[in-house]
C-alpha cells in the first residue's frame, strides 16, 4: 500500500505586496488619523464608513489614474443564487467611488451640501514594488453638492490645518492650487478644444505633468513631434504647431514669467519694496517651488501669477472663469488668514486624475530628506484633491458638484518620522519578574496595583526558571523598570526596583565610581512600590 | 441601423449583507475601540495590524465555528505570473488566524510571550440576515507562548476592565469561566475518550451548548436516542447508556447541585450566614446565570462549584487538572480584587469553537433589554475566548500555547445604546448663514475665528437664495447655533446669533409670554461673536 501523502505545511507569509504593522507603527497612524479626524470634524465634516466590499457595477470599471490603465481591483463573483448568476464584488480602490455610491443611495436622507470624511484601507491589484503596497490607508474629506469655490477654499484651509495639527511646522509645507478650467482655457486658445482633439489634449496634459522631470525643452519636444529618451525610446508627441506650442509653453512657464515681472518691478522701486519682493530661488533640483516667504508679499505673488494666467487663458471664456475662481479662492483664504506662505496659486499643479473639472490642489512638504540612495531630495507631495462633477452622475443622471482631498497617511507618517516628530520614547511595560512560581498571585497583585495607577505593567508569563531570560524579555519589550521580589525580599516586606533605562546608560558609559554613586536598583518597602516606579518613570519622561 | 444600446445606469446599492455607517455610528465605535486599546495597552499588549487579505493557504480552509461548516470566506485567484498559476487569496474571517500566521512568520523578532491586540474589520461569506452583516469589527487580545493559566486569568481581568472602561457598570456584567479539560475529564469518566468516539463527543458538546434553549430534558434526550423537535424533525442523539448520560447530566447540572448544597448549608447555620449565602434566583427564561451578588460570598460560590466539578470529573487525570487550573484562576483573580461578582467559575460555558483546549471564558451583560418583538430579554454575550494550542502548529509543527479574547464591538455598542450610555448630545456645527453671496469672505472669516476657538463651525455652502433652506439645513445637521449677518447688521457692526436648541424647545412648549421673556435670538457686536456662541454652547452642554 502506498504511504498516505503528507499535506505540506502552509507557508507563513503575507500575500505578495501586503505587510504587517507592529506596535508604534499602528499607534502612530491611529493617533495621526484621530488628529486629522478632529480637524475634519471641527470644519463640520461628518464621519462615513462604508464597507471594504462594493459591487463592481457600483465601483465602475475605471480607476482614477488615467496614466495607469492596467491598474486593477481585487474582484470575485458571488455564488449563484437560485439559478441567477452571482454579482461581481470587489475591494474598494479608493474612498471617492464609494462616496458617489453612498450619496446616490442615501441622497434623500443626507444634508445638502454633504460634508463627509472617511478613513480606512483601500486595495489596488497592481504589481507590488519596494515601498509600494497593495493595501494602504486613505484619509479623505469631500463636500458634495456645493458648487461654490468657497468649498474648495475651505478644503485647502482645512488641509493646511491638518498638516499643522499632526506636527508639520508652518513653513515646512505649502498647499498649491490650480484650476483645470485655466488649463482648458489654454487648450481652447491653442485651438485644442473639441471632442476630436481628446488624444492631443491627453498628450499635452501628460507632457505638462512631466515638467519637473524633463524640463521645458523636454516638454516642448513632447508638444511637437515627440521625444527620444536616454535609452533611445521614442515617445510620440502631440504634433502641435509652433504657435500652439508657444501658447502651451507660456502656460508652463507662467511661474517664471510672474517671477521676472516681479523682479523687473522690484528693481524699479525703492530698496525696501525691492527686498520685500525678493522671490525665493527656483531650485529645480529639489523640486521646490518658488513662493513668497513673507505674509506681506505673498498676496502680491498670487496677484502677479493670476495676471499672467489672465494674459494667456483670458481670451477663452472658460479660461477667464478659471482665473476668476482662483482669484476668489485666493481672496477667501486671505480673509481667513491663510496667506500664500501656506496656500499659493501655482499653475504647475496638474494632477493626473482625468475626472477633475475645476480647482485642483496639492500639499507639498518643502523640507529635504535623504532618499534611499543617500541623495538629498525634497519630500514632495503628501495630499491632493480637487473638484469633480461627474461621479454621482453615473448613478442618477444628475450632475452633482463635489470637491475633496485625500491625505496620504503613510507618506505623512514617513515625513514626520524623517523630521523626528514621532514620539519614540520607550513605551514598554513595567515587568514584574517571577522569582517563585508559587507566589504568582502576589506578583499579579503588584501588577494590578500598577495598572490601577494607570501604569503600563505586566507579570512575566514565560517559563520563569531562567531569570536571565526574564531580563532579556524586559529588554526586548523596551521596559523602563523591572520589579523583583524573591523569598528574602518577601520576608523583609520589600521589593527591588530596577531602573532599566539608567542601567543601560550606565552599562554603556559609566566608570566604576559612577556605578557606585548612581545605583540603578533600589530596595523599597512593598507599600512604596507604586510611588517609586512612578518616580523613575517621571525621571525618564 | 439599430440604435446603439444604452448602458443602463449602475445601481447605487451596497452588496447584499453590507452596510454604511454614518456620523456618530462611526465615532462612537472609534471612541470605544480607542478606550479598549488603552486598557489592552495598559496590560502590556502591543498593537498589531495585519492586512485584510491573506493567502487561503495561510488562513486554512476551516472556519472556527464547527456548528456552521458551510460558512465561507470571500476568495479569489491571483492572475497567473510567468505561466505559474496565481495564489488563492481571501479576506480574513477573524483576527486569530492572521495572528497565527504572523507569529509563525516573525517568531524570531517577537518577544516571548507575545501579547498582542488587534482591531479591525473581518469578512464572512455567509447568508446575510436581519442585523447580521458580512463585514463586522473584531477587537482581540491574545497572549502567545504563555503556558500558565495566569495568562488566562489576566485576560479575564482585562475583559472586565474593558467593559467598565467603555461604560458598563459593575454588576451589569459577568465574565464566566470554564475549562475544556473539565469537560474532557467528564468525557473520560463517561467512557467517551478515544479517537473512535469523536462523533459522539461532538453530539454531546452541541447538546450541552443547547441547555439554555432545550432545558435538561431536551439535552438528556440528545444524549440518548435523539429528540423530535416541535416541527416533528428528528435529531439523532449520541446513543449513550443510562449511566453515561447520568455522568454528563451531572456536569450539566453542576450549578444547580452547587446551589442546593449551599442552600442546605445555609439553613443549617445561623441567620446572618444564611442571608449571606442566599443565591440569586436562577432565571431560566432570561438566561441569567446565578451568581453571588456580594463580594464576601462570591468566593464561597466558586469553591462550591469547584468541589462539585471535582466530584464529577476528578476521577480523570485531565479532569482533575482542569479543576485545579480553574482553582488557580479563581485564586489569582481574587488576589487582584476581581471577585466572583465580576468573574465567576461557571461550568455551563462551552463555547462552540472546536479548537479550544483549556480555559474558556465569556462576558455576558446581565441587564434586560427589549428585543425586536418587544419581549424582555437578557442582553447576553458580548465577548468570549479561551486557550488554543494548535493554531501555530499548522505552520511550524511546534505546539505553541495561546489564549485570547475577542470583544464583539457592535453588540457592545448596541448594549451601550440600549442603556442610554452613548453621548447623543447635539454635535452639529455652528452654521454661519449667507445673506449676501458677495460677502462670502466675511462669513468665512467668522467661521475661521470660530474654528480657531475650537468650535465646530461652517459656512452654508449650498445655494443661499432661499434663507429658509439654510435654516432647514442647520436643523438637519443638528446645529446648536446659527449666525446671521445681513446688510443692516454689517453696517451696524453687529451679528444675530440664534440659539437653535432653545428655539426648538420654545417652539414646542412656550406660551407667548415665555417667548417674549426668553428670546432665542441675540444681537451682539461683531467682536463678541465667539464669546456669545460659546456662552450658548456652554448653556446646552
mmCIF file with all atom_site columns, N, CA and C in Angstrom, chain B residues 400-451:
data_model
loop_
_atom_site.group_PDB
_atom_site.id
_atom_site.type_symbol
_atom_site.label_atom_id
_atom_site.label_alt_id
_atom_site.label_comp_id
_atom_site.label_asym_id
_atom_site.label_entity_id
_atom_site.label_seq_id
_atom_site.pdbx_PDB_ins_code
_atom_site.Cartn_x
_atom_site.Cartn_y
_atom_site.Cartn_z
_atom_site.occupancy
_atom_site.B_iso_or_equiv
_atom_site.pdbx_formal_charge
_atom_site.auth_seq_id
_atom_site.auth_comp_id
_atom_site.auth_asym_id
_atom_site.auth_atom_id
_atom_site.pdbx_PDB_model_num
ATOM 1   N N  . UNK B 1 400 ? 2.346   25.755 20.158 1.00 0.00 ? 400 UNK B N  1
ATOM 2   C CA . UNK B 1 400 ? 2.598   26.995 20.886 1.00 0.00 ? 400 UNK B CA 1
ATOM 3   C C  . UNK B 1 400 ? 1.339   27.350 21.663 1.00 0.00 ? 400 UNK B C  1
ATOM 4   N N  . UNK B 1 401 ? 1.437   27.433 23.008 1.00 0.00 ? 401 UNK B N  1
ATOM 5   C CA . UNK B 1 401 ? 0.244   27.746 23.786 1.00 0.00 ? 401 UNK B CA 1
ATOM 6   C C  . UNK B 1 401 ? -0.209  29.181 23.540 1.00 0.00 ? 401 UNK B C  1
ATOM 7   N N  . UNK B 1 402 ? -1.496  29.374 23.465 1.00 0.00 ? 402 UNK B N  1
ATOM 8   C CA . UNK B 1 402 ? -2.028  30.715 23.233 1.00 0.00 ? 402 UNK B CA 1
ATOM 9   C C  . UNK B 1 402 ? -3.385  30.829 23.893 1.00 0.00 ? 402 UNK B C  1
ATOM 10  N N  . UNK B 1 403 ? -3.714  32.044 24.335 1.00 0.00 ? 403 UNK B N  1
ATOM 11  C CA . UNK B 1 403 ? -5.037  32.279 24.895 1.00 0.00 ? 403 UNK B CA 1
ATOM 12  C C  . UNK B 1 403 ? -5.453  33.692 24.542 1.00 0.00 ? 403 UNK B C  1
ATOM 13  N N  . UNK B 1 404 ? -6.728  33.881 24.269 1.00 0.00 ? 404 UNK B N  1
ATOM 14  C CA . UNK B 1 404 ? -7.123  35.218 23.852 1.00 0.00 ? 404 UNK B CA 1
ATOM 15  C C  . UNK B 1 404 ? -8.611  35.432 23.853 1.00 0.00 ? 404 UNK B C  1
ATOM 16  N N  . UNK B 1 405 ? -8.982  36.717 23.764 1.00 0.00 ? 405 UNK B N  1
ATOM 17  C CA . UNK B 1 405 ? -10.377 37.117 23.832 1.00 0.00 ? 405 UNK B CA 1
ATOM 18  C C  . UNK B 1 405 ? -10.735 37.961 22.620 1.00 0.00 ? 405 UNK B C  1
ATOM 19  N N  . UNK B 1 406 ? -11.985 37.879 22.209 1.00 0.00 ? 406 UNK B N  1
ATOM 20  C CA . UNK B 1 406 ? -12.495 38.712 21.138 1.00 0.00 ? 406 UNK B CA 1
ATOM 21  C C  . UNK B 1 406 ? -13.734 39.444 21.648 1.00 0.00 ? 406 UNK B C  1
ATOM 22  N N  . UNK B 1 407 ? -13.702 40.769 21.557 1.00 0.00 ? 407 UNK B N  1
ATOM 23  C CA . UNK B 1 407 ? -14.851 41.555 22.024 1.00 0.00 ? 407 UNK B CA 1
ATOM 24  C C  . UNK B 1 407 ? -15.730 41.897 20.831 1.00 0.00 ? 407 UNK B C  1
ATOM 25  N N  . UNK B 1 408 ? -17.000 41.600 20.926 1.00 0.00 ? 408 UNK B N  1
ATOM 26  C CA . UNK B 1 408 ? -17.943 41.911 19.852 1.00 0.00 ? 408 UNK B CA 1
ATOM 27  C C  . UNK B 1 408 ? -18.357 43.374 19.942 1.00 0.00 ? 408 UNK B C  1
ATOM 28  N N  . UNK B 1 409 ? -17.611 44.200 19.213 1.00 0.00 ? 409 UNK B N  1
ATOM 29  C CA . UNK B 1 409 ? -17.740 45.646 19.350 1.00 0.00 ? 409 UNK B CA 1
ATOM 30  C C  . UNK B 1 409 ? -19.148 46.123 19.015 1.00 0.00 ? 409 UNK B C  1
ATOM 31  N N  . UNK B 1 410 ? -19.724 45.569 17.948 1.00 0.00 ? 410 UNK B N  1
ATOM 32  C CA . UNK B 1 410 ? -21.031 46.064 17.517 1.00 0.00 ? 410 UNK B CA 1
ATOM 33  C C  . UNK B 1 410 ? -22.118 45.716 18.535 1.00 0.00 ? 410 UNK B C  1
ATOM 34  N N  . UNK B 1 411 ? -22.053 44.512 19.112 1.00 0.00 ? 411 UNK B N  1
ATOM 35  C CA . UNK B 1 411 ? -23.011 44.137 20.150 1.00 0.00 ? 411 UNK B CA 1
ATOM 36  C C  . UNK B 1 411 ? -22.837 45.004 21.393 1.00 0.00 ? 411 UNK B C  1
ATOM 37  N N  . UNK B 1 412 ? -21.578 45.287 21.724 1.00 0.00 ? 412 UNK B N  1
ATOM 38  C CA . UNK B 1 412 ? -21.307 46.109 22.907 1.00 0.00 ? 412 UNK B CA 1
ATOM 39  C C  . UNK B 1 412 ? -21.842 47.529 22.693 1.00 0.00 ? 412 UNK B C  1
ATOM 40  N N  . UNK B 1 413 ? -21.701 48.042 21.472 1.00 0.00 ? 413 UNK B N  1
ATOM 41  C CA . UNK B 1 413 ? -22.255 49.367 21.152 1.00 0.00 ? 413 UNK B CA 1
ATOM 42  C C  . UNK B 1 413 ? -23.774 49.349 21.284 1.00 0.00 ? 413 UNK B C  1
ATOM 43  N N  . UNK B 1 414 ? -24.398 48.269 20.788 1.00 0.00 ? 414 UNK B N  1
ATOM 44  C CA . UNK B 1 414 ? -25.853 48.155 20.886 1.00 0.00 ? 414 UNK B CA 1
ATOM 45  C C  . UNK B 1 414 ? -26.274 48.140 22.357 1.00 0.00 ? 414 UNK B C  1
ATOM 46  N N  . UNK B 1 415 ? -25.479 47.478 23.198 1.00 0.00 ? 415 UNK B N  1
ATOM 47  C CA . UNK B 1 415 ? -25.785 47.416 24.628 1.00 0.00 ? 415 UNK B CA 1
ATOM 48  C C  . UNK B 1 415 ? -25.699 48.803 25.263 1.00 0.00 ? 415 UNK B C  1
ATOM 49  N N  . UNK B 1 416 ? -24.643 49.533 24.936 1.00 0.00 ? 416 UNK B N  1
ATOM 50  C CA . UNK B 1 416 ? -24.488 50.874 25.498 1.00 0.00 ? 416 UNK B CA 1
ATOM 51  C C  . UNK B 1 416 ? -25.612 51.781 25.026 1.00 0.00 ? 416 UNK B C  1
ATOM 52  N N  . UNK B 1 417 ? -26.007 51.593 23.770 1.00 0.00 ? 417 UNK B N  1
ATOM 53  C CA . UNK B 1 417 ? -27.102 52.377 23.224 1.00 0.00 ? 417 UNK B CA 1
ATOM 54  C C  . UNK B 1 417 ? -28.379 52.068 24.006 1.00 0.00 ? 417 UNK B C  1
ATOM 55  N N  . UNK B 1 418 ? -28.633 50.768 24.234 1.00 0.00 ? 418 UNK B N  1
ATOM 56  C CA . UNK B 1 418 ? -29.827 50.354 24.971 1.00 0.00 ? 418 UNK B CA 1
ATOM 57  C C  . UNK B 1 418 ? -29.826 50.911 26.388 1.00 0.00 ? 418 UNK B C  1
ATOM 58  N N  . UNK B 1 419 ? -28.646 51.076 26.972 1.00 0.00 ? 419 UNK B N  1
ATOM 59  C CA . UNK B 1 419 ? -28.538 51.612 28.329 1.00 0.00 ? 419 UNK B CA 1
ATOM 60  C C  . UNK B 1 419 ? -28.495 53.139 28.343 1.00 0.00 ? 419 UNK B C  1
ATOM 61  N N  . UNK B 1 420 ? -28.585 53.753 27.152 1.00 0.00 ? 420 UNK B N  1
ATOM 62  C CA . UNK B 1 420 ? -28.519 55.214 27.077 1.00 0.00 ? 420 UNK B CA 1
ATOM 63  C C  . UNK B 1 420 ? -27.157 55.770 27.423 1.00 0.00 ? 420 UNK B C  1
ATOM 64  N N  . UNK B 1 421 ? -26.126 54.985 27.177 1.00 0.00 ? 421 UNK B N  1
ATOM 65  C CA . UNK B 1 421 ? -24.780 55.413 27.566 1.00 0.00 ? 421 UNK B CA 1
ATOM 66  C C  . UNK B 1 421 ? -23.985 56.053 26.434 1.00 0.00 ? 421 UNK B C  1
ATOM 67  N N  . UNK B 1 422 ? -24.583 56.136 25.239 1.00 0.00 ? 422 UNK B N  1
ATOM 68  C CA . UNK B 1 422 ? -23.865 56.792 24.144 1.00 0.00 ? 422 UNK B CA 1
ATOM 69  C C  . UNK B 1 422 ? -24.225 58.270 24.154 1.00 0.00 ? 422 UNK B C  1
ATOM 70  N N  . UNK B 1 423 ? -23.221 59.091 24.040 1.00 0.00 ? 423 UNK B N  1
ATOM 71  C CA . UNK B 1 423 ? -23.417 60.537 24.094 1.00 0.00 ? 423 UNK B CA 1
ATOM 72  C C  . UNK B 1 423 ? -24.197 60.993 22.860 1.00 0.00 ? 423 UNK B C  1
ATOM 73  N N  . UNK B 1 424 ? -25.472 61.377 23.073 1.00 0.00 ? 424 UNK B N  1
ATOM 74  C CA . UNK B 1 424 ? -26.295 61.762 21.934 1.00 0.00 ? 424 UNK B CA 1
ATOM 75  C C  . UNK B 1 424 ? -26.515 63.274 21.877 1.00 0.00 ? 424 UNK B C  1
ATOM 76  N N  . UNK B 1 425 ? -25.761 64.030 22.714 1.00 0.00 ? 425 UNK B N  1
ATOM 77  C CA . UNK B 1 425 ? -25.957 65.477 22.686 1.00 0.00 ? 425 UNK B CA 1
ATOM 78  C C  . UNK B 1 425 ? -25.632 65.996 21.293 1.00 0.00 ? 425 UNK B C  1
ATOM 79  N N  . UNK B 1 426 ? -26.406 66.969 20.886 1.00 0.00 ? 426 UNK B N  1
ATOM 80  C CA . UNK B 1 426 ? -26.256 67.524 19.537 1.00 0.00 ? 426 UNK B CA 1
ATOM 81  C C  . UNK B 1 426 ? -24.812 67.934 19.318 1.00 0.00 ? 426 UNK B C  1
ATOM 82  N N  . UNK B 1 427 ? -24.267 67.445 18.251 1.00 0.00 ? 427 UNK B N  1
ATOM 83  C CA . UNK B 1 427 ? -22.861 67.695 17.968 1.00 0.00 ? 427 UNK B CA 1
ATOM 84  C C  . UNK B 1 427 ? -22.755 68.387 16.620 1.00 0.00 ? 427 UNK B C  1
ATOM 85  N N  . UNK B 1 428 ? -23.858 68.956 16.173 1.00 0.00 ? 428 UNK B N  1
ATOM 86  C CA . UNK B 1 428 ? -23.854 69.639 14.883 1.00 0.00 ? 428 UNK B CA 1
ATOM 87  C C  . UNK B 1 428 ? -23.000 70.890 14.937 1.00 0.00 ? 428 UNK B C  1
ATOM 88  N N  . UNK B 1 429 ? -22.598 71.364 13.769 1.00 0.00 ? 429 UNK B N  1
ATOM 89  C CA . UNK B 1 429 ? -21.744 72.549 13.716 1.00 0.00 ? 429 UNK B CA 1
ATOM 90  C C  . UNK B 1 429 ? -22.565 73.839 13.859 1.00 0.00 ? 429 UNK B C  1
ATOM 91  N N  . UNK B 1 430 ? -21.922 74.886 14.371 1.00 0.00 ? 430 UNK B N  1
ATOM 92  C CA . UNK B 1 430 ? -22.481 76.235 14.264 1.00 0.00 ? 430 UNK B CA 1
ATOM 93  C C  . UNK B 1 430 ? -22.542 76.551 12.771 1.00 0.00 ? 430 UNK B C  1
ATOM 94  N N  . UNK B 1 431 ? -23.710 77.029 12.287 1.00 0.00 ? 431 UNK B N  1
ATOM 95  C CA . UNK B 1 431 ? -23.819 77.351 10.864 1.00 0.00 ? 431 UNK B CA 1
ATOM 96  C C  . UNK B 1 431 ? -23.845 78.866 10.681 1.00 0.00 ? 431 UNK B C  1
ATOM 97  N N  . UNK B 1 432 ? -22.873 79.371 9.952  1.00 0.00 ? 432 UNK B N  1
ATOM 98  C CA . UNK B 1 432 ? -22.885 80.784 9.578  1.00 0.00 ? 432 UNK B CA 1
ATOM 99  C C  . UNK B 1 432 ? -23.642 80.884 8.259  1.00 0.00 ? 432 UNK B C  1
ATOM 100 N N  . UNK B 1 433 ? -24.769 81.588 8.289  1.00 0.00 ? 433 UNK B N  1
ATOM 101 C CA . UNK B 1 433 ? -25.603 81.671 7.085  1.00 0.00 ? 433 UNK B CA 1
ATOM 102 C C  . UNK B 1 433 ? -25.047 82.714 6.119  1.00 0.00 ? 433 UNK B C  1
ATOM 103 N N  . UNK B 1 434 ? -25.480 82.592 4.878  1.00 0.00 ? 434 UNK B N  1
ATOM 104 C CA . UNK B 1 434 ? -25.003 83.502 3.828  1.00 0.00 ? 434 UNK B CA 1
ATOM 105 C C  . UNK B 1 434 ? -26.152 84.412 3.412  1.00 0.00 ? 434 UNK B C  1
ATOM 106 N N  . UNK B 1 435 ? -26.082 85.689 3.816  1.00 0.00 ? 435 UNK B N  1
ATOM 107 C CA . UNK B 1 435 ? -27.141 86.629 3.466  1.00 0.00 ? 435 UNK B CA 1
ATOM 108 C C  . UNK B 1 435 ? -26.793 87.381 2.188  1.00 0.00 ? 435 UNK B C  1
ATOM 109 N N  . UNK B 1 436 ? -25.515 87.479 1.919  1.00 0.00 ? 436 UNK B N  1
ATOM 110 C CA . UNK B 1 436 ? -25.049 88.251 0.763  1.00 0.00 ? 436 UNK B CA 1
ATOM 111 C C  . UNK B 1 436 ? -23.867 87.482 0.177  1.00 0.00 ? 436 UNK B C  1
ATOM 112 N N  . UNK B 1 437 ? -24.110 86.858 -0.979 1.00 0.00 ? 437 UNK B N  1
ATOM 113 C CA . UNK B 1 437 ? -23.117 85.986 -1.594 1.00 0.00 ? 437 UNK B CA 1
ATOM 114 C C  . UNK B 1 437 ? -21.784 86.697 -1.816 1.00 0.00 ? 437 UNK B C  1
ATOM 115 N N  . UNK B 1 438 ? -21.854 88.003 -2.065 1.00 0.00 ? 438 UNK B N  1
ATOM 116 C CA . UNK B 1 438 ? -20.640 88.753 -2.368 1.00 0.00 ? 438 UNK B CA 1
ATOM 117 C C  . UNK B 1 438 ? -19.764 88.912 -1.130 1.00 0.00 ? 438 UNK B C  1
ATOM 118 N N  . UNK B 1 439 ? -20.362 88.678 0.046  1.00 0.00 ? 439 UNK B N  1
ATOM 119 C CA . UNK B 1 439 ? -19.581 88.873 1.273  1.00 0.00 ? 439 UNK B CA 1
ATOM 120 C C  . UNK B 1 439 ? -19.135 87.543 1.886  1.00 0.00 ? 439 UNK B C  1
ATOM 121 N N  . UNK B 1 440 ? -18.970 86.522 1.008  1.00 0.00 ? 440 UNK B N  1
ATOM 122 C CA . UNK B 1 440 ? -18.534 85.199 1.449  1.00 0.00 ? 440 UNK B CA 1
ATOM 123 C C  . UNK B 1 440 ? -17.256 85.268 2.283  1.00 0.00 ? 440 UNK B C  1
ATOM 124 N N  . UNK B 1 441 ? -16.340 86.160 1.893  1.00 0.00 ? 441 UNK B N  1
ATOM 125 C CA . UNK B 1 441 ? -15.062 86.248 2.624  1.00 0.00 ? 441 UNK B CA 1
ATOM 126 C C  . UNK B 1 441 ? -15.300 86.613 4.093  1.00 0.00 ? 441 UNK B C  1
ATOM 127 N N  . UNK B 1 442 ? -16.278 87.513 4.345  1.00 0.00 ? 442 UNK B N  1
ATOM 128 C CA . UNK B 1 442 ? -16.583 87.888 5.731  1.00 0.00 ? 442 UNK B CA 1
ATOM 129 C C  . UNK B 1 442 ? -17.111 86.690 6.522  1.00 0.00 ? 442 UNK B C  1
ATOM 130 N N  . UNK B 1 443 ? -17.992 85.918 5.883  1.00 0.00 ? 443 UNK B N  1
ATOM 131 C CA . UNK B 1 443 ? -18.566 84.753 6.572  1.00 0.00 ? 443 UNK B CA 1
ATOM 132 C C  . UNK B 1 443 ? -17.486 83.702 6.849  1.00 0.00 ? 443 UNK B C  1
ATOM 133 N N  . UNK B 1 444 ? -16.606 83.542 5.856  1.00 0.00 ? 444 UNK B N  1
ATOM 134 C CA . UNK B 1 444 ? -15.510 82.584 6.046  1.00 0.00 ? 444 UNK B CA 1
ATOM 135 C C  . UNK B 1 444 ? -14.603 83.038 7.193  1.00 0.00 ? 444 UNK B C  1
ATOM 136 N N  . UNK B 1 445 ? -14.439 84.338 7.328  1.00 0.00 ? 445 UNK B N  1
ATOM 137 C CA . UNK B 1 445 ? -13.610 84.845 8.421  1.00 0.00 ? 445 UNK B CA 1
ATOM 138 C C  . UNK B 1 445 ? -14.238 84.508 9.773  1.00 0.00 ? 445 UNK B C  1
ATOM 139 N N  . UNK B 1 446 ? -15.561 84.687 9.864  1.00 0.00 ? 446 UNK B N  1
ATOM 140 C CA . UNK B 1 446 ? -16.251 84.326 11.118 1.00 0.00 ? 446 UNK B CA 1
ATOM 141 C C  . UNK B 1 446 ? -16.017 82.855 11.457 1.00 0.00 ? 446 UNK B C  1
ATOM 142 N N  . UNK B 1 447 ? -16.204 82.032 10.429 1.00 0.00 ? 447 UNK B N  1
ATOM 143 C CA . UNK B 1 447 ? -16.064 80.593 10.640 1.00 0.00 ? 447 UNK B CA 1
ATOM 144 C C  . UNK B 1 447 ? -14.631 80.244 11.043 1.00 0.00 ? 447 UNK B C  1
ATOM 145 N N  . UNK B 1 448 ? -13.667 80.909 10.410 1.00 0.00 ? 448 UNK B N  1
ATOM 146 C CA . UNK B 1 448 ? -12.265 80.655 10.760 1.00 0.00 ? 448 UNK B CA 1
ATOM 147 C C  . UNK B 1 448 ? -12.018 81.008 12.223 1.00 0.00 ? 448 UNK B C  1
ATOM 148 N N  . UNK B 1 449 ? -12.595 82.121 12.675 1.00 0.00 ? 449 UNK B N  1
ATOM 149 C CA . UNK B 1 449 ? -12.426 82.518 14.086 1.00 0.00 ? 449 UNK B CA 1
ATOM 150 C C  . UNK B 1 449 ? -13.042 81.477 15.017 1.00 0.00 ? 449 UNK B C  1
ATOM 151 N N  . UNK B 1 450 ? -14.245 81.028 14.673 1.00 0.00 ? 450 UNK B N  1
ATOM 152 C CA . UNK B 1 450 ? -14.908 80.017 15.499 1.00 0.00 ? 450 UNK B CA 1
ATOM 153 C C  . UNK B 1 450 ? -14.064 78.747 15.570 1.00 0.00 ? 450 UNK B C  1
ATOM 154 N N  . UNK B 1 451 ? -13.575 78.303 14.420 1.00 0.00 ? 451 UNK B N  1
ATOM 155 C CA . UNK B 1 451 ? -12.779 77.066 14.396 1.00 0.00 ? 451 UNK B CA 1
ATOM 156 C C  . UNK B 1 451 ? -11.495 77.232 15.209 1.00 0.00 ? 451 UNK B C  1
#
